[in-house]
Coordinates of C-alpha atoms and ligand atoms in Angstrom, one line a residue:
M249 CA 6.0 34.6 5.4
S250 CA 2.9 32.8 4.2
D251 CA 2.7 29.0 3.8
T252 CA 3.5 27.3 0.5
T253 CA 1.2 24.6 -0.9
L254 CA 2.6 22.2 -3.5
H255 CA 0.1 19.9 -5.2
V256 CA 0.9 16.3 -5.9
A257 CA -1.2 15.1 -8.8
G258 CA -2.1 11.5 -9.4
A259 CA -4.8 8.9 -8.7
A260 CA -4.8 10.0 -5.1
P261 CA -3.8 13.6 -5.2
Y262 CA -2.7 15.5 -2.1
D263 CA -1.0 18.7 -0.9
V264 CA 2.4 19.2 0.7
V265 CA 2.3 22.4 2.8
I266 CA 5.5 24.1 3.9
G267 CA 5.4 26.9 6.6
H268 CA 5.0 27.4 10.3
D269 CA 2.5 26.3 12.9
L270 CA 0.6 24.0 10.5
T271 CA -1.0 21.7 13.0
G272 CA -4.4 23.5 12.8
R273 CA -4.7 22.3 9.3
L274 CA -5.0 18.6 10.3
P275 CA -8.7 18.3 10.9
A276 CA -9.5 19.7 7.4
I277 CA -7.1 17.2 5.8
L278 CA -8.3 14.3 7.9
G279 CA -11.9 14.9 6.9
E280 CA -15.2 14.6 8.7
S281 CA -15.7 10.8 8.6
V282 CA -12.7 10.2 10.9
E283 CA -13.5 9.4 14.5
R284 CA -10.2 7.9 15.8
V285 CA -6.7 9.1 15.0
A286 CA -3.5 7.2 15.9
V287 CA -0.5 9.4 16.3
L288 CA 2.6 7.4 15.6
Y289 CA 5.5 9.5 16.7
A290 CA 9.2 9.2 17.2
G291 CA 9.4 8.4 21.0
E292 CA 12.2 11.0 21.5
L293 CA 9.9 13.8 20.4
A294 CA 7.2 13.4 23.1
E295 CA 7.5 17.1 24.0
Q296 CA 7.4 18.3 20.4
V297 CA 4.3 16.2 19.5
Q298 CA 2.2 17.3 22.5
P299 CA 0.7 20.4 20.9
L300 CA -0.5 18.3 17.9
V301 CA -2.0 15.7 20.2
D302 CA -3.7 18.4 22.3
L303 CA -5.3 19.8 19.1
L304 CA -6.4 16.4 17.9
V305 CA -8.1 15.5 21.2
E306 CA -10.5 18.4 20.7
H307 CA -11.8 16.7 17.5
Y308 CA -11.1 12.9 17.8
D309 CA -10.5 9.9 20.0
V310 CA -6.7 10.0 20.0
L311 CA -4.3 7.1 20.4
A312 CA -0.7 8.3 20.8
L313 CA 1.9 5.7 20.3
G314 CA 5.6 6.5 20.9
L315 CA 8.0 4.6 18.5
P316 CA 11.5 3.4 19.2
D317 CA 14.1 5.8 18.0
G318 CA 15.4 5.9 14.4
E319 CA 15.7 2.7 12.4
R320 CA 14.7 0.7 15.4
A321 CA 11.1 1.7 14.6
K322 CA 11.2 0.1 11.2
T323 CA 10.8 -3.5 12.2
A324 CA 8.0 -6.1 11.9
P325 CA 7.6 -6.4 15.7
V326 CA 7.0 -2.6 16.0
A327 CA 4.5 -2.7 13.1
S328 CA 2.8 -5.6 14.8
D329 CA 2.6 -3.7 18.1
C330 CA 0.9 -0.9 16.3
W331 CA -1.6 -3.2 14.5
E332 CA -2.5 -4.7 17.9
A333 CA -3.0 -1.2 19.4
L334 CA -5.2 -0.2 16.4
G335 CA -7.2 -3.4 16.9
E336 CA -7.7 -2.8 20.6
G337 CA -8.6 0.8 19.9
G338 CA -11.4 -0.3 17.4
F339 CA -9.9 1.5 14.4
T340 CA -12.1 1.2 11.3
R341 CA -11.6 1.9 7.6
S342 CA -12.7 5.4 8.1
D343 CA -10.2 6.2 10.9
A344 CA -6.7 7.6 10.3
V345 CA -3.0 7.7 11.2
V346 CA -0.8 10.8 11.7
T347 CA 2.9 10.2 11.6
F348 CA 5.3 12.6 13.4
G349 CA 9.1 12.2 13.2
G350 CA 11.9 11.6 10.8
G351 CA 11.9 9.3 7.9
A352 CA 12.0 6.2 10.1
S353 CA 8.7 7.2 11.8
T354 CA 7.0 8.3 8.5
D355 CA 8.1 5.0 6.8
L356 CA 6.9 2.8 9.7
G357 CA 3.7 4.8 10.3
G358 CA 3.0 5.0 6.6
F359 CA 3.4 1.2 6.4
V360 CA 1.1 0.6 9.3
A361 CA -1.5 2.9 7.7
A362 CA -1.1 1.1 4.3
T363 CA -1.6 -2.3 5.8
W364 CA -4.3 -1.7 8.5
L365 CA -7.6 -2.9 7.0
R366 CA -5.7 -2.7 3.6
G367 CA -5.2 1.0 3.9
V368 CA -6.5 3.9 6.0
R369 CA -5.8 7.7 5.6
V370 CA -2.4 8.9 6.7
V371 CA -1.0 12.4 7.2
H372 CA 2.7 12.8 7.6
V373 CA 4.2 15.5 9.8
P374 CA 8.0 15.2 9.0
T375 CA 10.4 16.6 11.6
T376 CA 13.7 16.2 9.7
V377 CA 15.0 17.9 6.6
L378 CA 15.4 14.4 5.0
A379 CA 11.8 13.4 5.8
M380 CA 10.4 16.7 4.5
V381 CA 12.2 16.6 1.2
D382 CA 12.2 12.8 0.6
A383 CA 10.6 10.2 2.9
A384 CA 7.2 11.9 3.6
V385 CA 6.5 12.7 -0.1
G386 CA 5.9 10.1 -2.8
G387 CA 3.9 7.4 -1.1
K388 CA 6.6 4.9 -0.4
T389 CA 6.5 3.2 3.0
G390 CA 8.5 0.4 4.4
I391 CA 10.3 -1.5 7.1
N392 CA 13.6 -3.4 7.3
T393 CA 14.3 -7.1 7.6
G394 CA 17.4 -9.0 8.6
A395 CA 18.4 -9.1 5.0
G396 CA 18.4 -5.4 4.5
K397 CA 16.7 -2.0 4.6
N398 CA 13.2 -1.3 3.1
L399 CA 12.7 -4.8 1.8
V400 CA 9.1 -5.0 2.9
G401 CA 6.8 -2.1 2.1
A402 CA 3.8 -0.7 0.2
F403 CA 3.0 2.3 -1.9
H404 CA 0.4 4.3 0.0
E405 CA -0.1 8.0 -0.8
P406 CA -0.7 10.3 2.2
A407 CA -3.8 12.5 2.4
G408 CA -1.5 15.3 3.1
V409 CA 2.0 16.3 4.3
L410 CA 2.7 19.2 6.7
C411 CA 6.3 20.4 6.7
D412 CA 6.3 22.6 9.8
L413 CA 9.7 24.3 9.6
S414 CA 9.5 25.3 13.3
L415 CA 10.0 21.6 14.2
L416 CA 13.5 21.8 12.7
A417 CA 14.6 24.0 15.6
T418 CA 15.5 21.0 17.8
L419 CA 17.0 18.9 15.1
P420 CA 20.7 18.1 15.8
R421 CA 23.1 19.9 13.4
D422 CA 24.5 16.6 12.0
E423 CA 21.0 15.4 11.1
F424 CA 20.2 18.8 9.6
V425 CA 23.3 18.7 7.4
A426 CA 22.7 15.0 6.4
G427 CA 19.3 16.1 5.1
L428 CA 21.0 18.7 2.9
G429 CA 22.7 15.8 1.1
E430 CA 19.4 14.9 -0.5
V431 CA 18.6 18.5 -1.2
I432 CA 21.9 19.0 -3.0
K433 CA 21.3 15.7 -4.9
C434 CA 18.1 17.3 -6.2
G435 CA 20.2 20.3 -7.4
F436 CA 22.4 18.0 -9.5
I437 CA 19.6 15.9 -11.0
A438 CA 17.0 18.6 -11.7
D439 CA 17.4 22.1 -10.2
P440 CA 20.7 24.0 -10.6
V441 CA 19.3 26.9 -8.5
I442 CA 19.7 24.7 -5.5
L443 CA 23.4 24.5 -6.3
D444 CA 23.6 28.3 -6.8
L445 CA 22.0 28.9 -3.4
V446 CA 24.4 26.5 -1.6
E447 CA 27.3 28.1 -3.3
A448 CA 26.2 31.6 -2.6
N449 CA 25.6 31.1 1.1
D450 CA 27.8 30.2 4.0
A451 CA 27.0 26.9 5.8
A452 CA 26.5 28.9 9.0
D453 CA 23.6 30.8 7.3
L454 CA 21.8 27.5 6.6
T455 CA 20.0 27.5 9.9
A456 CA 16.6 25.9 10.6
D457 CA 14.8 29.2 10.5
S458 CA 16.6 30.9 7.6
D459 CA 14.8 31.9 4.3
V460 CA 17.5 30.2 2.2
T461 CA 16.9 26.9 4.1
R462 CA 13.2 27.2 3.4
E463 CA 13.8 27.9 -0.3
L464 CA 16.2 24.9 -0.5
I465 CA 13.6 22.6 1.1
E466 CA 10.8 23.9 -1.1
R467 CA 12.8 23.4 -4.3
A468 CA 13.9 19.9 -3.3
I469 CA 10.3 18.9 -2.6
R470 CA 9.3 20.3 -6.0
V471 CA 11.9 18.1 -7.6
K472 CA 10.7 15.0 -5.7
I473 CA 7.0 15.8 -6.6
D474 CA 7.8 16.3 -10.3
V475 CA 9.6 13.0 -10.5
V476 CA 7.1 10.9 -8.6
V477 CA 4.1 12.4 -10.5
D478 CA 5.8 11.3 -13.7
D479 CA 6.5 7.8 -12.4
L480 CA 4.1 7.0 -9.5
R481 CA 4.8 3.3 -9.3
E482 CA 8.5 3.3 -10.2
T483 CA 7.9 1.6 -13.5
G484 CA 10.2 3.9 -15.4
G485 CA 10.4 7.2 -17.1
V486 CA 9.7 8.4 -20.6
A487 CA 12.0 9.7 -23.4
G488 CA 15.2 8.3 -22.0
H489 CA 14.7 9.7 -18.5
P490 CA 15.3 7.1 -15.7
G491 CA 12.0 8.0 -14.1
R492 CA 11.8 7.7 -10.3
E493 CA 15.1 5.8 -10.3
V494 CA 16.8 9.3 -10.8
L495 CA 16.1 9.9 -7.1
N496 CA 18.6 7.2 -6.4
Y497 CA 21.4 9.3 -7.7
G498 CA 24.4 8.4 -5.6
H499 CA 22.4 5.8 -3.7
T500 CA 24.0 2.6 -5.0
L501 CA 27.3 3.3 -3.4
A502 CA 25.6 5.1 -0.5
H503 CA 23.6 2.0 0.5
A504 CA 26.8 -0.1 0.4
I505 CA 28.6 2.5 2.6
E506 CA 25.7 2.6 5.1
R507 CA 25.7 -1.2 5.4
N508 CA 29.5 -1.4 5.5
S509 CA 29.7 1.2 8.3
G510 CA 27.0 -0.5 10.4
Y511 CA 24.9 2.6 9.7
A512 CA 27.4 4.9 11.5
V513 CA 27.5 7.0 8.3
R514 CA 24.1 8.7 7.9
H515 CA 22.1 8.3 4.8
G516 CA 22.5 11.9 3.5
E517 CA 26.2 11.7 4.3
A518 CA 26.6 8.5 2.3
V519 CA 24.6 10.0 -0.6
A520 CA 27.1 12.9 -0.8
I521 CA 30.0 10.4 -1.1
G522 CA 28.0 8.2 -3.5
A523 CA 27.1 11.2 -5.7
V524 CA 30.8 12.2 -6.0
F525 CA 31.6 8.5 -6.9
V526 CA 29.0 8.4 -9.7
A527 CA 30.2 11.8 -11.0
E528 CA 33.7 10.3 -11.2
L529 CA 32.3 7.2 -12.9
A530 CA 30.4 9.4 -15.5
A531 CA 33.5 11.4 -16.2
R532 CA 35.3 8.1 -16.9
A533 CA 32.5 6.8 -19.1
G534 CA 33.0 10.1 -21.1
S535 CA 29.8 12.0 -20.3
L536 CA 30.5 14.4 -17.4
A537 CA 32.9 17.3 -17.7
P538 CA 35.7 17.3 -15.0
A539 CA 34.5 20.8 -13.8
L540 CA 31.1 19.3 -12.9
V541 CA 32.8 16.5 -11.0
E542 CA 34.6 19.1 -9.0
R543 CA 31.3 21.0 -8.5
H544 CA 29.9 17.9 -6.8
R545 CA 32.9 17.9 -4.4
T546 CA 32.6 21.5 -3.5
A547 CA 28.8 21.7 -3.2
F548 CA 28.6 18.8 -0.7
A549 CA 31.7 19.8 1.2
R550 CA 30.5 23.4 1.5
V551 CA 27.7 22.4 3.9
G552 CA 30.0 20.0 5.8
L553 CA 29.2 16.7 4.1
P554 CA 31.9 14.1 3.5
T555 CA 33.0 13.4 -0.1
T556 CA 35.6 10.6 0.5
Y557 CA 35.4 7.1 2.0
D558 CA 38.3 4.7 2.7
D559 CA 36.9 2.4 5.3
A560 CA 36.2 -0.6 3.0
S561 CA 38.0 -2.4 0.2
F562 CA 36.7 -1.9 -3.3
E563 CA 35.7 -5.6 -3.5
D564 CA 33.6 -5.4 -0.3
L565 CA 31.7 -2.3 -1.6
R566 CA 31.3 -3.8 -5.1
D567 CA 29.8 -7.0 -3.6
A568 CA 27.5 -4.9 -1.4
M569 CA 26.4 -2.8 -4.4
K570 CA 25.5 -6.0 -6.3
I571 CA 22.8 -6.9 -3.8
D572 CA 21.3 -3.4 -4.0
K573 CA 17.5 -3.5 -4.9
K574 CA 18.2 -1.5 -8.0
S575 CA 20.7 -3.9 -9.5
R576 CA 19.5 -6.3 -12.2
G577 CA 21.0 -9.8 -12.0
N578 CA 24.8 -9.5 -11.8
Q579 CA 25.0 -6.2 -13.6
L580 CA 25.5 -2.9 -11.7
R581 CA 23.3 0.0 -12.7
F582 CA 23.9 3.6 -11.8
V583 CA 22.1 6.9 -12.4
V584 CA 24.7 9.2 -14.0
L585 CA 24.6 12.7 -15.4
D586 CA 25.6 13.9 -18.9
D587 CA 25.2 17.4 -17.5
I588 CA 23.3 19.0 -14.6
G589 CA 19.7 18.0 -14.9
R590 CA 20.4 15.5 -17.6
P591 CA 20.3 12.0 -16.0
R592 CA 20.6 8.6 -17.6
I593 CA 21.3 5.0 -16.6
L594 CA 24.8 3.6 -16.9
A595 CA 24.5 -0.2 -16.9
G596 CA 27.4 -2.5 -16.5
P597 CA 30.4 -0.1 -16.2
T598 CA 33.8 -1.7 -16.5
E599 CA 35.6 -3.0 -13.4
D600 CA 38.5 -0.6 -14.2
D601 CA 36.2 2.4 -14.2
L602 CA 34.6 1.4 -11.0
R603 CA 38.0 0.9 -9.3
A604 CA 39.3 4.2 -10.7
A605 CA 36.1 6.1 -9.4
Y606 CA 36.5 4.5 -6.0
A607 CA 40.2 5.5 -5.9
A608 CA 39.2 9.0 -6.8
I609 CA 37.0 9.3 -3.7
G610 CA 39.9 8.2 -1.6
G611 CA 39.1 4.4 -1.5
G612 CA 41.8 1.7 -1.5
S613 CA 41.8 -1.5 -3.6
Ligands
NAD760 P1 15.3 9.3 11.5 O1 13.9 9.2 11.3 O2 16.0 8.1 12.0 O3 15.6 10.6 12.5 C1 17.0 10.8 12.8 C2 17.1 11.2 14.3 O4 16.6 12.5 14.4 C3 16.3 10.3 15.2 O5 17.1 10.1 16.3 C4 15.1 11.2 15.6 O6 14.6 10.9 16.9 C5 15.7 12.6 15.5 N1 14.8 13.6 15.3 C6 13.9 13.7 14.3 N2 13.3 14.9 14.2 C7 13.8 15.6 15.2 C8 13.6 16.9 15.7 N3 12.8 17.8 15.1 N4 14.3 17.3 16.8 C9 15.2 16.5 17.4 N5 15.4 15.3 17.0 C10 14.8 14.8 15.9 O7 16.1 9.7 10.2 P2 15.8 10.5 8.8 O8 17.1 10.9 8.3 O9 14.7 11.5 9.0 O10 15.1 9.4 7.9 C11 15.8 8.2 7.5 C12 14.8 7.2 7.1 O11 14.0 7.6 6.0 C13 15.4 5.9 6.7 O12 14.8 4.8 7.3 C14 15.1 5.8 5.2 O13 15.0 4.5 4.7 C15 13.8 6.6 5.1 N6 13.6 7.2 3.8 C16 12.4 6.8 3.2 C17 12.1 7.4 1.9 C18 10.8 7.1 1.3 O14 10.6 7.4 0.1 N7 9.9 6.4 1.9 C19 13.0 8.3 1.3 C20 14.2 8.6 2.0 C21 14.5 8.0 3.2

């Protein structure tokens, strides 16, 4: 099957390419002025990144930097080590960064590229479903601090994104399924065909190399592109649409669950639980039909994602939700649906509705 190219319009337009064996496209995206390329890769993926490094050394001076695994990459000391290495390597404004790994690597690498000399070219090569459909597209980069996730960051659009589906072959099944949480979220907020595909296929058929997986990934990337192009700097949407905030469907409770579980619950898993929670909330606020609440449960559960949580008291999760970045003052805000593809903001739901929605996903008081 040939590659698919999706264009991201905006002040700094770029393409997202989905297909197989895409590394050969890197020189054309990086451009002719680049002399040095820093490859910031997930340290666990040293074997997988080697062909990319081998190709780049034919064209550039290459500095390959292995990053600590997962979230441990997204820290100020790791960013600082990368800046020092770029300095020692003599990286100038016209040089470039290539990131290779899951969302933690693309976030850290994107942040280093955004801040080195106030911004150098970056190309993302995401290696997880989640990074392909979410982290690598849209220009958000960031690192964590002691106070929470993604609190320091910058908007920095990549020069290109290469989603090489062959790289998913080594991804552990739990990580693969967690990425589908964000894909199914895109189905609810914008593209019901995603839900139809999930419902029409067995979870066992959603393998790294299946055509349906490819279609799901492409559709989810299209949803993300459409949303970010309409709201590049997260300033808000038009005509009642929540803008980029819609991508946070299910995320307010998800972030609280991730923190509460000490990050034992994966992001995509927490999003599945959080989406069922806001569907219950929307039903109580009178806007979402009960059958669609049930459709949330069945769609996420069908691929093996959790839809209940009972490891925290309601009070603990409510307090954790209040410090979420998306909250305003003391008032909780949620993206909810009136129907599939019809999102809006629900600000300040009643304590009774919040409690009832939490009870409906199996939570205690
Ligand atoms: P991750 O980057 O931590 O990767 C998960 C695990 O999978 C890691 O252990 C990694 O080594 C391993 N892995 C990755 N690719 C592999 C492969 N092909 N084969 C084998 N193992 C592989 O996690 P993630 O879920 O990809 O990304 C989560 C991060 O993305 C979070 O930090 C989140 O904040 C960020 N994120 C950012 C945005 C954004 O807009 N910038 C959006 C969503 C999420």
